Amino acid sequence: MNSVNDKIKGNWNELKGKLKQQFATLTDNDLLYVEGKEDELMGRLQQTLGKTKDEVNAIVERLTATEQAKA
């Protein structure tokens, strides 16, 4: 499992809120997280946002780094 998937699992509720704030087009269905299906979640984010896998990973990294800097 990669570090982005670990970050998704660890802080999903906070990350979900930040994604909704930044990307108003995301729906609750787009952000549905099921443990063990992180790749499906990333695919939905890619499709809805029109971003590549690397771009979505960078967004997740940036949003989680912001939260870790506050701690």
mmCIF file of N, CA, C and O in Angstrom:
data_model
loop_
_atom_site.group_PDB
_atom_site.id
_atom_site.type_symbol
_atom_site.label_atom_id
_atom_site.label_comp_id
_atom_site.label_asym_id
_atom_site.label_seq_id
_atom_site.Cartn_x
_atom_site.Cartn_y
_atom_site.Cartn_z
ATOM 1 N N MET A 1 0.856 -1.174 0.000
ATOM 2 C CA MET A 1 0.000 0.000 0.000
ATOM 3 C C MET A 1 0.905 1.241 0.000
ATOM 4 O O MET A 1 1.912 1.280 0.673
ATOM 5 N N ASN A 2 0.531 2.247 -0.750
ATOM 6 C CA ASN A 2 1.379 3.431 -0.816
ATOM 7 C C ASN A 2 1.005 4.441 0.256
ATOM 8 O O ASN A 2 0.015 4.308 0.959
ATOM 9 N N SER A 3 1.832 5.482 0.390
ATOM 10 C CA SER A 3 1.635 6.446 1.466
ATOM 11 C C SER A 3 0.345 7.253 1.302
ATOM 12 O O SER A 3 -0.256 7.658 2.292
ATOM 13 N N VAL A 4 -0.091 7.496 0.067
ATOM 14 C CA VAL A 4 -1.341 8.229 -0.140
ATOM 15 C C VAL A 4 -2.505 7.418 0.402
ATOM 16 O O VAL A 4 -3.386 7.948 1.079
ATOM 17 N N ASN A 5 -2.521 6.127 0.135
ATOM 18 C CA ASN A 5 -3.587 5.275 0.669
ATOM 19 C C ASN A 5 -3.559 5.261 2.193
ATOM 20 O O ASN A 5 -4.603 5.272 2.833
ATOM 21 N N ASP A 6 -2.364 5.257 2.788
ATOM 22 C CA ASP A 6 -2.249 5.311 4.246
ATOM 23 C C ASP A 6 -2.830 6.611 4.781
ATOM 24 O O ASP A 6 -3.510 6.618 5.805
ATOM 25 N N LYS A 7 -2.582 7.708 4.097
ATOM 26 C CA LYS A 7 -3.092 9.006 4.534
ATOM 27 C C LYS A 7 -4.603 9.074 4.391
ATOM 28 O O LYS A 7 -5.288 9.675 5.214
ATOM 29 N N ILE A 8 -5.129 8.461 3.346
ATOM 30 C CA ILE A 8 -6.575 8.416 3.160
ATOM 31 C C ILE A 8 -7.208 7.650 4.318
ATOM 32 O O ILE A 8 -8.178 8.105 4.914
ATOM 33 N N LYS A 9 -6.658 6.504 4.657
ATOM 34 C CA LYS A 9 -7.216 5.687 5.727
ATOM 35 C C LYS A 9 -7.110 6.384 7.075
ATOM 36 O O LYS A 9 -8.025 6.315 7.876
ATOM 37 N N GLY A 10 -6.015 7.077 7.308
ATOM 38 C CA GLY A 10 -5.756 7.667 8.616
ATOM 39 C C GLY A 10 -6.604 8.868 8.957
ATOM 40 O O GLY A 10 -7.006 9.046 10.107
ATOM 41 N N ASN A 11 -6.882 9.723 7.993
ATOM 42 C CA ASN A 11 -7.559 10.989 8.279
ATOM 43 C C ASN A 11 -8.684 11.254 7.299
ATOM 44 O O ASN A 11 -8.866 12.388 6.855
ATOM 45 N N TRP A 12 -9.454 10.248 6.968
ATOM 46 C CA TRP A 12 -10.407 10.389 5.878
ATOM 47 C C TRP A 12 -11.445 11.484 6.116
ATOM 48 O O TRP A 12 -11.728 12.278 5.230
ATOM 49 N N ASN A 13 -12.027 11.571 7.283
ATOM 50 C CA ASN A 13 -13.082 12.564 7.509
ATOM 51 C C ASN A 13 -12.569 13.983 7.339
ATOM 52 O O ASN A 13 -13.238 14.819 6.734
ATOM 53 N N GLU A 14 -11.387 14.274 7.864
ATOM 54 C CA GLU A 14 -10.801 15.604 7.700
ATOM 55 C C GLU A 14 -10.456 15.866 6.238
ATOM 56 O O GLU A 14 -10.731 16.948 5.709
ATOM 57 N N LEU A 15 -9.855 14.887 5.597
ATOM 58 C CA LEU A 15 -9.470 15.037 4.197
ATOM 59 C C LEU A 15 -10.696 15.226 3.312
ATOM 60 O O LEU A 15 -10.700 16.064 2.404
ATOM 61 N N LYS A 16 -11.753 14.482 3.588
ATOM 62 C CA LYS A 16 -12.989 14.595 2.811
ATOM 63 C C LYS A 16 -13.545 16.013 2.896
ATOM 64 O O LYS A 16 -13.944 16.596 1.895
ATOM 65 N N GLY A 17 -13.559 16.592 4.075
ATOM 66 C CA GLY A 17 -14.042 17.956 4.246
ATOM 67 C C GLY A 17 -13.208 18.953 3.460
ATOM 68 O O GLY A 17 -13.747 19.872 2.816
ATOM 69 N N LYS A 18 -11.906 18.792 3.480
ATOM 70 C CA LYS A 18 -11.022 19.698 2.741
ATOM 71 C C LYS A 18 -11.216 19.559 1.236
ATOM 72 O O LYS A 18 -11.191 20.554 0.508
ATOM 73 N N LEU A 19 -11.402 18.326 0.768
ATOM 74 C CA LEU A 19 -11.634 18.118 -0.660
ATOM 75 C C LEU A 19 -12.938 18.777 -1.097
ATOM 76 O O LEU A 19 -12.997 19.419 -2.146
ATOM 77 N N LYS A 20 -13.979 18.651 -0.270
ATOM 78 C CA LYS A 20 -15.273 19.271 -0.594
ATOM 79 C C LYS A 20 -15.158 20.784 -0.635
ATOM 80 O O LYS A 20 -15.769 21.436 -1.477
ATOM 81 N N GLN A 21 -14.379 21.362 0.272
ATOM 82 C CA GLN A 21 -14.182 22.807 0.277
ATOM 83 C C GLN A 21 -13.449 23.266 -0.971
ATOM 84 O O GLN A 21 -13.787 24.289 -1.554
ATOM 85 N N GLN A 22 -12.440 22.530 -1.368
ATOM 86 C CA GLN A 22 -11.615 22.933 -2.499
ATOM 87 C C GLN A 22 -12.262 22.626 -3.842
ATOM 88 O O GLN A 22 -12.076 23.354 -4.802
ATOM 89 N N PHE A 23 -13.014 21.528 -3.908
ATOM 90 C CA PHE A 23 -13.616 21.093 -5.164
ATOM 91 C C PHE A 23 -15.113 20.897 -4.968
ATOM 92 O O PHE A 23 -15.574 19.815 -4.602
ATOM 93 N N ALA A 24 -15.864 21.944 -5.213
ATOM 94 C CA ALA A 24 -17.315 21.934 -4.978
ATOM 95 C C ALA A 24 -18.049 20.914 -5.847
ATOM 96 O O ALA A 24 -19.169 20.524 -5.528
ATOM 97 N N THR A 25 -17.437 20.462 -6.934
ATOM 98 C CA THR A 25 -18.093 19.512 -7.836
ATOM 99 C C THR A 25 -18.135 18.092 -7.266
ATOM 100 O O THR A 25 -18.876 17.253 -7.776
ATOM 101 N N LEU A 26 -17.378 17.824 -6.213
ATOM 102 C CA LEU A 26 -17.360 16.487 -5.635
ATOM 103 C C LEU A 26 -18.641 16.224 -4.852
ATOM 104 O O LEU A 26 -19.076 17.048 -4.062
ATOM 105 N N THR A 27 -19.220 15.060 -5.077
ATOM 106 C CA THR A 27 -20.434 14.657 -4.373
ATOM 107 C C THR A 27 -20.070 13.681 -3.258
ATOM 108 O O THR A 27 -18.946 13.174 -3.200
ATOM 109 N N ASP A 28 -21.029 13.400 -2.395
ATOM 110 C CA ASP A 28 -20.806 12.406 -1.345
ATOM 111 C C ASP A 28 -20.484 11.049 -1.951
ATOM 112 O O ASP A 28 -19.692 10.290 -1.414
ATOM 113 N N ASN A 29 -21.100 10.735 -3.082
ATOM 114 C CA ASN A 29 -20.829 9.469 -3.752
ATOM 115 C C ASN A 29 -19.382 9.422 -4.264
ATOM 116 O O ASN A 29 -18.727 8.392 -4.189
ATOM 117 N N ASP A 30 -18.890 10.546 -4.799
ATOM 118 C CA ASP A 30 -17.496 10.607 -5.260
ATOM 119 C C ASP A 30 -16.540 10.338 -4.106
ATOM 120 O O ASP A 30 -15.475 9.761 -4.297
ATOM 121 N N LEU A 31 -16.933 10.778 -2.917
ATOM 122 C CA LEU A 31 -16.057 10.707 -1.752
ATOM 123 C C LEU A 31 -16.361 9.523 -0.842
ATOM 124 O O LEU A 31 -15.866 9.467 0.278
ATOM 125 N N LEU A 32 -17.143 8.572 -1.326
ATOM 126 C CA LEU A 32 -17.466 7.388 -0.541
ATOM 127 C C LEU A 32 -16.207 6.540 -0.354
ATOM 128 O O LEU A 32 -15.590 6.107 -1.321
ATOM 129 N N TYR A 33 -15.828 6.351 0.892
ATOM 130 C CA TYR A 33 -14.631 5.576 1.202
ATOM 131 C C TYR A 33 -15.019 4.227 1.787
ATOM 132 O O TYR A 33 -15.761 4.160 2.760
ATOM 133 N N VAL A 34 -14.504 3.179 1.181
ATOM 134 C CA VAL A 34 -14.691 1.829 1.698
ATOM 135 C C VAL A 34 -13.301 1.251 1.894
ATOM 136 O O VAL A 34 -12.492 1.228 0.965
ATOM 137 N N GLU A 35 -13.018 0.824 3.123
ATOM 138 C CA GLU A 35 -11.693 0.301 3.430
ATOM 139 C C GLU A 35 -11.345 -0.846 2.485
ATOM 140 O O GLU A 35 -12.167 -1.720 2.216
ATOM 141 N N GLY A 36 -10.137 -0.789 1.945
ATOM 142 C CA GLY A 36 -9.668 -1.798 1.007
ATOM 143 C C GLY A 36 -9.955 -1.445 -0.443
ATOM 144 O O GLY A 36 -9.502 -2.117 -1.352
ATOM 145 N N LYS A 37 -10.717 -0.375 -0.678
ATOM 146 C CA LYS A 37 -11.045 0.034 -2.046
ATOM 147 C C LYS A 37 -10.558 1.458 -2.316
ATOM 148 O O LYS A 37 -11.227 2.250 -2.963
ATOM 149 N N GLU A 38 -9.363 1.754 -1.807
ATOM 150 C CA GLU A 38 -8.790 3.078 -1.999
ATOM 151 C C GLU A 38 -8.563 3.396 -3.476
ATOM 152 O O GLU A 38 -8.724 4.539 -3.900
ATOM 153 N N ASP A 39 -8.215 2.371 -4.257
ATOM 154 C CA ASP A 39 -7.977 2.592 -5.687
ATOM 155 C C ASP A 39 -9.248 3.029 -6.404
ATOM 156 O O ASP A 39 -9.204 3.877 -7.300
ATOM 157 N N GLU A 40 -10.394 2.477 -6.009
ATOM 158 C CA GLU A 40 -11.664 2.898 -6.605
ATOM 159 C C GLU A 40 -11.963 4.357 -6.260
ATOM 160 O O GLU A 40 -12.419 5.128 -7.097
ATOM 161 N N LEU A 41 -11.699 4.732 -5.013
ATOM 162 C CA LEU A 41 -11.886 6.115 -4.582
ATOM 163 C C LEU A 41 -11.008 7.042 -5.412
ATOM 164 O O LEU A 41 -11.473 8.070 -5.918
ATOM 165 N N MET A 42 -9.753 6.681 -5.569
ATOM 166 C CA MET A 42 -8.832 7.515 -6.344
ATOM 167 C C MET A 42 -9.296 7.623 -7.795
ATOM 168 O O MET A 42 -9.215 8.690 -8.413
ATOM 169 N N GLY A 43 -9.818 6.540 -8.350
ATOM 170 C CA GLY A 43 -10.343 6.563 -9.715
ATOM 171 C C GLY A 43 -11.528 7.505 -9.852
ATOM 172 O O GLY A 43 -11.640 8.252 -10.829
ATOM 173 N N ARG A 44 -12.445 7.482 -8.871
ATOM 174 C CA ARG A 44 -13.590 8.402 -8.898
ATOM 175 C C ARG A 44 -13.124 9.841 -8.812
ATOM 176 O O ARG A 44 -13.638 10.723 -9.518
ATOM 177 N N LEU A 45 -12.141 10.112 -7.954
ATOM 178 C CA LEU A 45 -11.618 11.473 -7.835
ATOM 179 C C LEU A 45 -10.971 11.923 -9.145
ATOM 180 O O LEU A 45 -11.192 13.047 -9.604
ATOM 181 N N GLN A 46 -10.194 11.041 -9.751
ATOM 182 C CA GLN A 46 -9.570 11.362 -11.032
ATOM 183 C C GLN A 46 -10.625 11.718 -12.076
ATOM 184 O O GLN A 46 -10.502 12.723 -12.773
ATOM 185 N N GLN A 47 -11.636 10.887 -12.176
ATOM 186 C CA GLN A 47 -12.656 11.083 -13.195
ATOM 187 C C GLN A 47 -13.448 12.365 -12.956
ATOM 188 O O GLN A 47 -13.656 13.155 -13.873
ATOM 189 N N THR A 48 -13.883 12.593 -11.736
ATOM 190 C CA THR A 48 -14.698 13.768 -11.431
ATOM 191 C C THR A 48 -13.905 15.062 -11.570
ATOM 192 O O THR A 48 -14.407 16.054 -12.089
ATOM 193 N N LEU A 49 -12.653 15.043 -11.113
ATOM 194 C CA LEU A 49 -11.841 16.254 -11.149
ATOM 195 C C LEU A 49 -11.136 16.461 -12.486
ATOM 196 O O LEU A 49 -10.619 17.547 -12.745
ATOM 197 N N GLY A 50 -11.099 15.419 -13.315
ATOM 198 C CA GLY A 50 -10.403 15.519 -14.596
ATOM 199 C C GLY A 50 -8.897 15.634 -14.412
ATOM 200 O O GLY A 50 -8.215 16.346 -15.133
ATOM 201 N N LYS A 51 -8.379 14.936 -13.424
ATOM 202 C CA LYS A 51 -6.957 14.991 -13.087
ATOM 203 C C LYS A 51 -6.339 13.604 -13.253
ATOM 204 O O LYS A 51 -7.025 12.602 -13.229
ATOM 205 N N THR A 52 -5.021 13.595 -13.402
ATOM 206 C CA THR A 52 -4.300 12.329 -13.488
ATOM 207 C C THR A 52 -4.127 11.746 -12.080
ATOM 208 O O THR A 52 -4.345 12.444 -11.075
ATOM 209 N N LYS A 53 -3.712 10.509 -12.029
ATOM 210 C CA LYS A 53 -3.465 9.851 -10.746
ATOM 211 C C LYS A 53 -2.418 10.625 -9.954
ATOM 212 O O LYS A 53 -2.579 10.846 -8.750
ATOM 213 N N ASP A 54 -1.357 11.061 -10.618
ATOM 214 C CA ASP A 54 -0.308 11.808 -9.939
ATOM 215 C C ASP A 54 -0.827 13.141 -9.402
ATOM 216 O O ASP A 54 -0.444 13.567 -8.310
ATOM 217 N N GLU A 55 -1.698 13.803 -10.148
ATOM 218 C CA GLU A 55 -2.266 15.071 -9.695
ATOM 219 C C GLU A 55 -3.152 14.867 -8.465
ATOM 220 O O GLU A 55 -3.082 15.650 -7.511
ATOM 221 N N VAL A 56 -3.964 13.819 -8.469
ATOM 222 C CA VAL A 56 -4.824 13.529 -7.310
ATOM 223 C C VAL A 56 -3.954 13.170 -6.106
ATOM 224 O O VAL A 56 -4.206 13.628 -4.989
ATOM 225 N N ASN A 57 -2.910 12.372 -6.328
ATOM 226 C CA ASN A 57 -1.993 12.032 -5.237
ATOM 227 C C ASN A 57 -1.361 13.296 -4.654
ATOM 228 O O ASN A 57 -1.243 13.426 -3.429
ATOM 229 N N ALA A 58 -0.967 14.231 -5.515
ATOM 230 C CA ALA A 58 -0.355 15.482 -5.061
ATOM 231 C C ALA A 58 -1.339 16.312 -4.237
ATOM 232 O O ALA A 58 -0.965 16.920 -3.228
ATOM 233 N N ILE A 59 -2.602 16.322 -4.642
ATOM 234 C CA ILE A 59 -3.633 17.046 -3.888
ATOM 235 C C ILE A 59 -3.776 16.444 -2.493
ATOM 236 O O ILE A 59 -3.803 17.155 -1.487
ATOM 237 N N VAL A 60 -3.870 15.123 -2.421
ATOM 238 C CA VAL A 60 -4.002 14.435 -1.133
ATOM 239 C C VAL A 60 -2.777 14.706 -0.267
ATOM 240 O O VAL A 60 -2.896 15.030 0.920
ATOM 241 N N GLU A 61 -1.600 14.623 -0.852
ATOM 242 C CA GLU A 61 -0.357 14.887 -0.117
ATOM 243 C C GLU A 61 -0.357 16.306 0.441
ATOM 244 O O GLU A 61 -0.026 16.532 1.597
ATOM 245 N N ARG A 62 -0.754 17.273 -0.385
ATOM 246 C CA ARG A 62 -0.749 18.677 0.025
ATOM 247 C C ARG A 62 -1.743 18.909 1.163
ATOM 248 O O ARG A 62 -1.422 19.558 2.158
ATOM 249 N N LEU A 63 -2.946 18.366 1.024
ATOM 250 C CA LEU A 63 -3.965 18.570 2.049
ATOM 251 C C LEU A 63 -3.606 17.887 3.364
ATOM 252 O O LEU A 63 -3.887 18.417 4.438
ATOM 253 N N THR A 64 -2.997 16.727 3.306
ATOM 254 C CA THR A 64 -2.612 16.040 4.540
ATOM 255 C C THR A 64 -1.367 16.682 5.148
ATOM 256 O O THR A 64 -1.232 16.716 6.365
ATOM 257 N N ALA A 65 -0.474 17.219 4.341
ATOM 258 C CA ALA A 65 0.719 17.896 4.864
ATOM 259 C C ALA A 65 0.307 19.154 5.612
ATOM 260 O O ALA A 65 0.889 19.489 6.646
ATOM 261 N N THR A 66 -0.707 19.843 5.122
ATOM 262 C CA THR A 66 -1.207 21.042 5.792
ATOM 263 C C THR A 66 -1.712 20.690 7.186
ATOM 264 O O THR A 66 -1.439 21.393 8.155
ATOM 265 N N GLU A 67 -2.421 19.594 7.305
ATOM 266 C CA GLU A 67 -2.973 19.165 8.592
ATOM 267 C C GLU A 67 -1.850 18.732 9.532
ATOM 268 O O GLU A 67 -1.879 19.030 10.716
ATOM 269 N N GLN A 68 -0.847 18.041 9.009
ATOM 270 C CA GLN A 68 0.258 17.574 9.849
ATOM 271 C C GLN A 68 1.092 18.741 10.341
ATOM 272 O O GLN A 68 1.614 18.708 11.437
ATOM 273 N N ALA A 69 1.197 19.813 9.554
ATOM 274 C CA ALA A 69 1.959 20.983 9.959
ATOM 275 C C ALA A 69 1.300 21.692 11.150
ATOM 276 O O ALA A 69 1.976 22.301 11.969
ATOM 277 N N LYS A 70 -0.024 21.582 11.259
ATOM 278 C CA LYS A 70 -0.747 22.200 12.368
ATOM 279 C C LYS A 70 -0.547 21.442 13.677
ATOM 280 O O LYS A 70 -0.672 22.003 14.739
ATOM 281 N N ALA A 71 -0.281 20.131 13.555
ATOM 282 C CA ALA A 71 -0.191 19.289 14.759
ATOM 283 C C ALA A 71 1.090 19.520 15.546
ATOM 284 O O ALA A 71 1.990 20.127 15.234
#
